[in-house]
Coordinates of C-alpha atoms and ligand atoms in Angstrom, one line a residue:
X1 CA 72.1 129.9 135.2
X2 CA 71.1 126.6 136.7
X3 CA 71.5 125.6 140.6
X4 CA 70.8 122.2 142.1
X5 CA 67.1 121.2 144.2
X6 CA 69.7 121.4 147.8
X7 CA 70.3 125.1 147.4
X8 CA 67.1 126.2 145.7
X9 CA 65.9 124.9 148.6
X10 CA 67.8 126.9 150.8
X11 CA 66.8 129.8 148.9
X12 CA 62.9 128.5 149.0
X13 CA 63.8 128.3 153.1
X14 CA 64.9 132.0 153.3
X15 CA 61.8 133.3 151.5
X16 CA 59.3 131.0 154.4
X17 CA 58.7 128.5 151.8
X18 CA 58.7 125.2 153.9
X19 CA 60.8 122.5 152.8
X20 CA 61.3 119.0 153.9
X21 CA 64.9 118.5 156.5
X22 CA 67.5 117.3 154.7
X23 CA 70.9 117.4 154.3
X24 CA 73.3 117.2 151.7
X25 CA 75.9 114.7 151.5
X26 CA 79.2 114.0 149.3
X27 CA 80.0 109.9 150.4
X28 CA 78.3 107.2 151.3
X29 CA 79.1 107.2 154.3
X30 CA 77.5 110.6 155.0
X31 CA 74.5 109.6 153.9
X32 CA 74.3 106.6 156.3
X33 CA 74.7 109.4 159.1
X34 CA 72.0 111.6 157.2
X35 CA 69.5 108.5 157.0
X36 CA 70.7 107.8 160.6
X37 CA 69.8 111.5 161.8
X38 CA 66.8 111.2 160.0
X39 CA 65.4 108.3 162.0
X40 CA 66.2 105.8 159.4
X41 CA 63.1 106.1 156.8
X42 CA 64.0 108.9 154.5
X43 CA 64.7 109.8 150.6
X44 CA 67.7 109.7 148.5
X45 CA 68.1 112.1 145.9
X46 CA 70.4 112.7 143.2
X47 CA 71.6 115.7 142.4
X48 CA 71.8 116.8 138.8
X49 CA 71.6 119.7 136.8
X50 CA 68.4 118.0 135.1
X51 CA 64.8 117.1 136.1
X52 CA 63.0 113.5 135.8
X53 CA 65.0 111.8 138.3
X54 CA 62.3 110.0 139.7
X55 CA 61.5 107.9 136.7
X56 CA 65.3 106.9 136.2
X57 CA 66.1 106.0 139.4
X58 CA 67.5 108.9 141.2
X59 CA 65.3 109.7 143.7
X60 CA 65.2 106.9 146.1
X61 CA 63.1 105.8 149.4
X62 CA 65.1 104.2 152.1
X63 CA 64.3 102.5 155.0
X64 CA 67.4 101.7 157.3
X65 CA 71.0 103.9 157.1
X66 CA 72.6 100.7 155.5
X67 CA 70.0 100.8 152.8
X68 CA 70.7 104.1 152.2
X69 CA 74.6 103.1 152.2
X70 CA 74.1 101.0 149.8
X71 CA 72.0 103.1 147.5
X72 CA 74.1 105.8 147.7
X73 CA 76.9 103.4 146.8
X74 CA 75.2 102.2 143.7
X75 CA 73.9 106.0 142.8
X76 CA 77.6 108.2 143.6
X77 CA 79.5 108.1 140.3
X78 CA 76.7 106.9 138.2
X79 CA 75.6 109.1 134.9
X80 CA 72.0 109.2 135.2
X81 CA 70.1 109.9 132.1
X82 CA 67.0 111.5 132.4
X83 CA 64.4 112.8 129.2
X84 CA 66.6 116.4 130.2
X85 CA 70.2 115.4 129.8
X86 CA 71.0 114.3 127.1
X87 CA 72.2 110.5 125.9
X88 CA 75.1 111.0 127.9
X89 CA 73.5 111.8 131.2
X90 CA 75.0 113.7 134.0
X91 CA 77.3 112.2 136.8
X92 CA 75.8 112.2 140.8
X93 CA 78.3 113.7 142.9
X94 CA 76.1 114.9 145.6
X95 CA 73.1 113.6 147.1
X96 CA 70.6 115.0 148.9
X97 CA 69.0 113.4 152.0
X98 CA 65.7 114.6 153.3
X99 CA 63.3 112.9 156.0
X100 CA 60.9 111.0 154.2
X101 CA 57.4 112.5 154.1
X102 CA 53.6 110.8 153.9
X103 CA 52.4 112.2 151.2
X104 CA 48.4 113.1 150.6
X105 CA 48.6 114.9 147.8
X106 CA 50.6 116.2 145.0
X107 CA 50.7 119.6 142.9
X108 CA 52.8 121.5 140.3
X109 CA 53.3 125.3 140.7
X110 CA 55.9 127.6 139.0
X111 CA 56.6 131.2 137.8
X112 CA 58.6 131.2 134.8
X113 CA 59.1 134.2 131.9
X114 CA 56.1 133.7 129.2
X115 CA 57.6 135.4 125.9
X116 CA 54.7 135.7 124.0
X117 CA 53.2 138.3 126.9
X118 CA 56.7 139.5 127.9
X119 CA 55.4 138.6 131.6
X120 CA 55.6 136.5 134.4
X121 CA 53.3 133.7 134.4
X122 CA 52.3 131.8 137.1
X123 CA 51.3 128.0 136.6
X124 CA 49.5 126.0 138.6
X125 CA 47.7 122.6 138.4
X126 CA 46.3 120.0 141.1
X127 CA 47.5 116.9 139.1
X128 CA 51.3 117.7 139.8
X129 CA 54.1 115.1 140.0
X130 CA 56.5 113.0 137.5
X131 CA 53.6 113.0 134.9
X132 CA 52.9 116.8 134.8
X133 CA 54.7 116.8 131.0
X134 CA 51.9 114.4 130.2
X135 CA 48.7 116.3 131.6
X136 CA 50.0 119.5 130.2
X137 CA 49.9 117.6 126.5
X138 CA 46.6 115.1 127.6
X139 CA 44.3 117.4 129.7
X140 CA 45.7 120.8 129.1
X141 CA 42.3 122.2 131.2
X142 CA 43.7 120.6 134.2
X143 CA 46.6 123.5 134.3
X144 CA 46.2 126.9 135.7
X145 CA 47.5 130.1 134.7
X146 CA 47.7 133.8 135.4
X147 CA 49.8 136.6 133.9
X148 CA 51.0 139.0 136.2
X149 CA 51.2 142.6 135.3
X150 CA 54.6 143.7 136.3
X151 CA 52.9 147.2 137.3
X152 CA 50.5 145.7 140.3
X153 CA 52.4 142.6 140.7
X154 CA 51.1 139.4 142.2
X155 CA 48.0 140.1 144.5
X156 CA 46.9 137.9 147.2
X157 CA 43.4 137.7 145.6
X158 CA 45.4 136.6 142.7
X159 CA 47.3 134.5 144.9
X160 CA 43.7 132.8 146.4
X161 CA 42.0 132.0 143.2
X162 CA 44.9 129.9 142.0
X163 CA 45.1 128.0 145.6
X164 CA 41.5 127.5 145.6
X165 CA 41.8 126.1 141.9
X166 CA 43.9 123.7 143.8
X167 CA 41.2 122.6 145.5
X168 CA 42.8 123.8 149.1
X169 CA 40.5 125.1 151.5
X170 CA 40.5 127.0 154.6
X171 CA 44.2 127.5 156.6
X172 CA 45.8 125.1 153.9
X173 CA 44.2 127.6 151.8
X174 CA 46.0 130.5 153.4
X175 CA 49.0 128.9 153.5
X176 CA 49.0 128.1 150.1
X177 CA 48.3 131.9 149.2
X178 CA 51.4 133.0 151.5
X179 CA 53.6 130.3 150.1
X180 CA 52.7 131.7 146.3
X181 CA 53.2 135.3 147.6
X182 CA 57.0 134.2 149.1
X183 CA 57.3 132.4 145.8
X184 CA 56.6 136.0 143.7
X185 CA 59.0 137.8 146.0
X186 CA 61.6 135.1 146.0
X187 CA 62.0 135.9 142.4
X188 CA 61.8 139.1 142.0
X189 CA 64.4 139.4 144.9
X190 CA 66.1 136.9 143.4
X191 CA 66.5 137.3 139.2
X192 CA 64.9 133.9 138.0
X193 CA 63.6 133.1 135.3
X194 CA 62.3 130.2 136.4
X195 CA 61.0 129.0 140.0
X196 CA 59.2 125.7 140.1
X197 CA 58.2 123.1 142.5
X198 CA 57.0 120.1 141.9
X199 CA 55.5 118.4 143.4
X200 CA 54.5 120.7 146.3
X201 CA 52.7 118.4 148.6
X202 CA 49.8 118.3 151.4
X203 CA 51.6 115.9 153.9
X204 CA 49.3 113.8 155.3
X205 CA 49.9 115.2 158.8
X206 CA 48.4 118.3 156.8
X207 CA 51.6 120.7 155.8
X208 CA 52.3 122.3 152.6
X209 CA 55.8 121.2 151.2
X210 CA 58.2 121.8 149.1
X211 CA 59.0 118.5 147.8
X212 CA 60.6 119.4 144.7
X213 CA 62.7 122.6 143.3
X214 CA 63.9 124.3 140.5
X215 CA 65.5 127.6 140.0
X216 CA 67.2 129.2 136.9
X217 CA 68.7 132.7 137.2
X218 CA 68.6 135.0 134.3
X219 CA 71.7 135.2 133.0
X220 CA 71.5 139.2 132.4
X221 CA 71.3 140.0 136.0
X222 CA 74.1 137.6 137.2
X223 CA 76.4 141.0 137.5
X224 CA 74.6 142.1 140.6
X225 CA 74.4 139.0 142.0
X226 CA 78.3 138.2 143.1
X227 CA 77.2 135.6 145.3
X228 CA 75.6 133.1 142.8
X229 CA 79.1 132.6 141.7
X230 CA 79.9 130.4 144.4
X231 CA 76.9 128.1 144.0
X232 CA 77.8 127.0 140.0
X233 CA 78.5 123.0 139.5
X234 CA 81.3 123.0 136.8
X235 CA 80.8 119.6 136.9
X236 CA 77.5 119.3 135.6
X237 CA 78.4 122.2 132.9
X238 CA 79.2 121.1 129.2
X239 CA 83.0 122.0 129.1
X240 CA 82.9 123.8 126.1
X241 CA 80.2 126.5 127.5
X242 CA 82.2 126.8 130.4
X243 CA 85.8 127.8 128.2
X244 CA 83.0 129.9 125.7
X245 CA 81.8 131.5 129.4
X246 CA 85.3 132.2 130.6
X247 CA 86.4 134.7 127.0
X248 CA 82.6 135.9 127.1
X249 CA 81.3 134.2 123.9
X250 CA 78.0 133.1 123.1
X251 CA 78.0 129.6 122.7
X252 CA 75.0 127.0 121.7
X253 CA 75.2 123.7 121.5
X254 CA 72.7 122.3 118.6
X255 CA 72.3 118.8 117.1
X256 CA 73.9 118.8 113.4
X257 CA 77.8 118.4 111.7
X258 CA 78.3 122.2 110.9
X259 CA 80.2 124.6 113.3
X260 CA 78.8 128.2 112.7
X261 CA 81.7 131.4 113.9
X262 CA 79.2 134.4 113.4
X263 CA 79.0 137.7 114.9
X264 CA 75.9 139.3 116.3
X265 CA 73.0 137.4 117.5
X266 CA 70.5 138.5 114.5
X267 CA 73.4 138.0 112.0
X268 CA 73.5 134.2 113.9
X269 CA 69.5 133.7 113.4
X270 CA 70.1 134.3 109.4
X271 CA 73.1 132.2 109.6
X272 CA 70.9 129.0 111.0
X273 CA 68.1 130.0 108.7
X274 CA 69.9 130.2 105.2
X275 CA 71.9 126.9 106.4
X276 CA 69.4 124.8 107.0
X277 CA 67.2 126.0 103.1
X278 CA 70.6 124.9 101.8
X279 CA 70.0 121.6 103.4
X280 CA 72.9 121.6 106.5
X281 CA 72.3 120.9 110.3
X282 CA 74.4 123.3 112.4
X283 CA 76.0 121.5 115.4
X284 CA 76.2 124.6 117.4
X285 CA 76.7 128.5 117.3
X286 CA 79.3 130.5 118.4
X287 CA 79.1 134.1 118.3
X288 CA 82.3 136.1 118.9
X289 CA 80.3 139.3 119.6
X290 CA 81.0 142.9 117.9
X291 CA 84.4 144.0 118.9
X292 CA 86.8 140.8 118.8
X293 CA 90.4 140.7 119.0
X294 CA 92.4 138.0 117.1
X295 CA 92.6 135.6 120.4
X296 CA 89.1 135.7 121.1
X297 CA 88.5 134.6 117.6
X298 CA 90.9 132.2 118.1
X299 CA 89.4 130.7 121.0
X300 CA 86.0 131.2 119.4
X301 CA 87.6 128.7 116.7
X302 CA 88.8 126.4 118.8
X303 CA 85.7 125.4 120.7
X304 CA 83.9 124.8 117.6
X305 CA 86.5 122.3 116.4
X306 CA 86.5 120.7 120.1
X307 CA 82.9 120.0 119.2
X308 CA 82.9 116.5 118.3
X309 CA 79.9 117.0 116.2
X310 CA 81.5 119.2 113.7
X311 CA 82.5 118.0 110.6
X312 CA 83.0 121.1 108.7
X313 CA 82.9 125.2 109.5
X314 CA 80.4 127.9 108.3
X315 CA 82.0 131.3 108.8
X316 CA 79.9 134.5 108.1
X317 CA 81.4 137.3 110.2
X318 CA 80.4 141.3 108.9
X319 CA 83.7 143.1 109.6
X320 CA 82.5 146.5 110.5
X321 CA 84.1 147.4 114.0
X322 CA 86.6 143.9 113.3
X323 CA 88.8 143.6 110.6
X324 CA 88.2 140.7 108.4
X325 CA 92.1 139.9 108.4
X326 CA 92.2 139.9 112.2
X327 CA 89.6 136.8 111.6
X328 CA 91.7 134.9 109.5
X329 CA 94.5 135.5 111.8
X330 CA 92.3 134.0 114.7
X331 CA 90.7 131.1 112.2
X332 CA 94.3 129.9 110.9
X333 CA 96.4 130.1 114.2
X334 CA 93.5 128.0 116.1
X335 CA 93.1 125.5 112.6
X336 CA 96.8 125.3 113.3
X337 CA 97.0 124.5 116.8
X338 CA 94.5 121.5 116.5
X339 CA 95.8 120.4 112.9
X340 CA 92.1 121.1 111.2
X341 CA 91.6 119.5 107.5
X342 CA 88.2 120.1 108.1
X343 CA 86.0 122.1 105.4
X344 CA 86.0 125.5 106.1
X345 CA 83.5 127.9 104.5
X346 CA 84.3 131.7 105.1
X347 CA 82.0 134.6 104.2
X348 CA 83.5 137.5 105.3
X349 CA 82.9 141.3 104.2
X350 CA 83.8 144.5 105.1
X351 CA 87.2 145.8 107.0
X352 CA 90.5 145.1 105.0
X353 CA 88.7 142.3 103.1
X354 CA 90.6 141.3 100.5
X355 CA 94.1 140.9 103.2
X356 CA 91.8 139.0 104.7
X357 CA 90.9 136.3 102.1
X358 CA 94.6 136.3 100.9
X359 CA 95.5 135.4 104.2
X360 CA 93.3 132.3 104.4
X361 CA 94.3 130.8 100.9
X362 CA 97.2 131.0 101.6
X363 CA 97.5 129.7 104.7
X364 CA 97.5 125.7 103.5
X365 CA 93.7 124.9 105.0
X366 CA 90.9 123.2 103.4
X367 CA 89.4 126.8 103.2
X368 CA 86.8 128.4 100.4
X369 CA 85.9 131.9 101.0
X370 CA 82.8 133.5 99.0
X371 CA 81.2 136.9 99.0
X372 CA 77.1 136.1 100.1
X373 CA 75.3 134.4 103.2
X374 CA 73.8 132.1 100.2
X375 CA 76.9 131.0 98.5
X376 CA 77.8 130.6 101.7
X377 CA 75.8 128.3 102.7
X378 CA 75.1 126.5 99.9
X379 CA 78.8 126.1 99.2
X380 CA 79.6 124.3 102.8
X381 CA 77.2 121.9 102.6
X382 CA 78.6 121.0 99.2
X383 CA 82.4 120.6 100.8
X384 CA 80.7 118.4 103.2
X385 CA 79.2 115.6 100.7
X386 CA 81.9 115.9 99.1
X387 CA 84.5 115.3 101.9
X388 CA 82.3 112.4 103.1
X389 CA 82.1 110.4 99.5
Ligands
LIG1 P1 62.2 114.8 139.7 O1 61.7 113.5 139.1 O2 63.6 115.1 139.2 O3 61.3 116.0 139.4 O4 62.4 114.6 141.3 P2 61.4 114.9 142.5 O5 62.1 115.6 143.6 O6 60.1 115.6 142.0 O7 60.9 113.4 143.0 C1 60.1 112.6 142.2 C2 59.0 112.0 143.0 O8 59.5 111.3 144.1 C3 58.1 113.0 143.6 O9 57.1 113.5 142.7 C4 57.5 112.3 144.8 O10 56.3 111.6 144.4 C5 58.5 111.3 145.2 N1 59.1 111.8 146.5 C6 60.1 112.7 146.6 N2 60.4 112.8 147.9 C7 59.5 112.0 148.6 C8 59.2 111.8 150.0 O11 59.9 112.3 150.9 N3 58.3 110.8 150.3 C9 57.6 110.2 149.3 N4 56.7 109.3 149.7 N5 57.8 110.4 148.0 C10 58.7 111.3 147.7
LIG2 MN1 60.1 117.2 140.5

């Protein structure tokens, strides 16, 4: 789950991580009072559920409260795309307005979930900023990192090594190791996956800032966190995740024409896999889970065909603990509500499947049902070409 910079910032504020003062604002005219508290010279920024505002325009230095009226004027409503968002871009409906700061210098630091160690991983490098993608790919020495055993956790010696890899010295140095130990604890505390700040800065008046942050919470813990409910942005959600959310169905948006219905995740991986050897692109994947009723396979359906992408359906659904003919119930009376003359492949086995397959050809739908993952497949993409020539 993603928040915007305004309340990880809170969040970094509660945990003694020292962030700029700021405000966040929802009209124009608030942020001319925000600018106005803030003596005038401050920062605009946009927030989005993305990163790499800076480069496209959405984090802004002002200099008078009408400049930043008229800023914000130009930047409230407008979908800023970023290298994160998508060609569509993501609307600003809030913006946050923090006193502008001198900065000296800049640097990147997060703790995120490495997979391959099944630990935390804490990264650090000196040459943060808007171009840290760039010196990760160009001068990968320049970056720091340290596994962290989950046993010992995060030691301040730990802690030191990386600030003085930073180049910090002396009480900037200390500071630097308390700010990574609040950091550690923040997250733990907290259920993220991901904490990140960049840049953090040395102000020229000498002060460690956070500039910059990011903070994703890991979805698996979000039922003993009641309170992170309250700080989710529908707005900057895709709609369809949020309805796939709502009947607790796992939902993926992916680039290609075919809409996948599977159930279980590993059943979903093979689904993908066998697609793509038969030459199709899935344009997302919707798994309906082990024990669906006919409405949440309905819904299930639904979403896919609300996908614009989609230009035909791959269904492979195992009916052990489901019956296959409580799937084509779901499958034709969502085809039916949205009028569907799409191609619609079905592999179905198990539970009451031969009702189910009666069911389905008889229902009036552009509909093929086969027995294997690779007819399957193979046999979609084929309806595809040919509903296209
Ligand atoms: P991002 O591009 O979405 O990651 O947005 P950031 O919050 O990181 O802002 C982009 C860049 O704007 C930062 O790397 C800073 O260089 C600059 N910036 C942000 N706030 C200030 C500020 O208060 N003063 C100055 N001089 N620069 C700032
Ligand atoms: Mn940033």
């Amino acid at each position: 789950m993603n928040i915007h910079e305004y309340q990880a910032k809170e969040i970094f504020s509660a945990f003694d991580i020292p962030v700029p003062r700021g405000r966040v604002t929802l009209t124009a005219d608030q942020v001319e009072r925000a600018a106005k508290m803030m003596g005038g010279h401050c920062v605009i920024k946009a927030q989005i559920y993305a990163g790499g505002r800076g480069k496209a325009g959405g984090v802004q230095v002002v200099h008078h409260p009408e400049q930043a009226h008229e800023a914000a004027k130009e930047m409230f409503g407008k979908r800023l795309i970023t290298p994160q968002t998508g060609p569509e871009g993501l609307k600003v409906r809030r913006i946050l307005v923090e006193e502008a700061v001198g900065i000296a210098r800049e640097f990147y630091l997060s703790i995120t979930l490495d997979r391959a160690t099944s630990r935390y991983c804490l990264i650090a490098s000196a040459d943060g900023g808007v171009d840290i993608e760039e010196t990760a790919v160009k001068h990968p020495e320049k970056i720091l990192k340290l596994t962290i055993d989950p046993f010992t956790g995060l030691r301040s010696h730990q802690a030191r090594r990386i600030a003085l890899g930073l180049g910090l010295k002396g009480s900037l140095c200390e500071d630097c190791v308390q700010l990574i130990l609040n950091l550690y604890r923040m997250l733990l505390e907290k259920d993220c996956s991901l904490v990140e700040i960049n840049p953090l800065v040395v102000t020229k008046a000498g002060w460690l800032l956070a500039m910059d942050g990011k903070i994703n919470f890991d979805d698996n813990a979000l039922f003993r966190h009641w309170e992170y409910h309250d700080l989710q942005d529908y707005s900057q959600m895709d709609p369809l995740e949020i309805n796939a959310g709502k009947f607790d169905l796992s939902y993926i948006k992916l680039t290609g024409n075919i809409g996948c219905m599977v159930n279980g995740a590993g059943l979903a991986m093979a689904t993908l896999d066998v697609l793509k050897e038969n030459g199709g692109e899935p344009a997302n994947f919707l798994d309906v889970g082990g024990g669906a009723t006919r409405e949440k396979v309905a819904e299930a359906f639904k979403i896919i065909l609300q996908d614009r992408d989609v230009r035909g359906v791959f269904v492979n659904i195992f009916g052990g603990i489901m019956r296959c003919d409580v799937i084509a119930q779901g499958i034709i009376e969502a085809a039916a509500e949205f009028h569907c003359t799409l191609p619609i492949m079905v592999r179905m086995d198990g539970s009451q499947v031969e009702e189910g397959k009666q069911l389905l050809l008889e229902s009036g739908l552009n509909v093929r049902c086969v027995d294997t993952l690779g007819d399957g497949a193979a046999g979609i993409v084929k309806m595809l070409a040919q509903a296209e020539a």
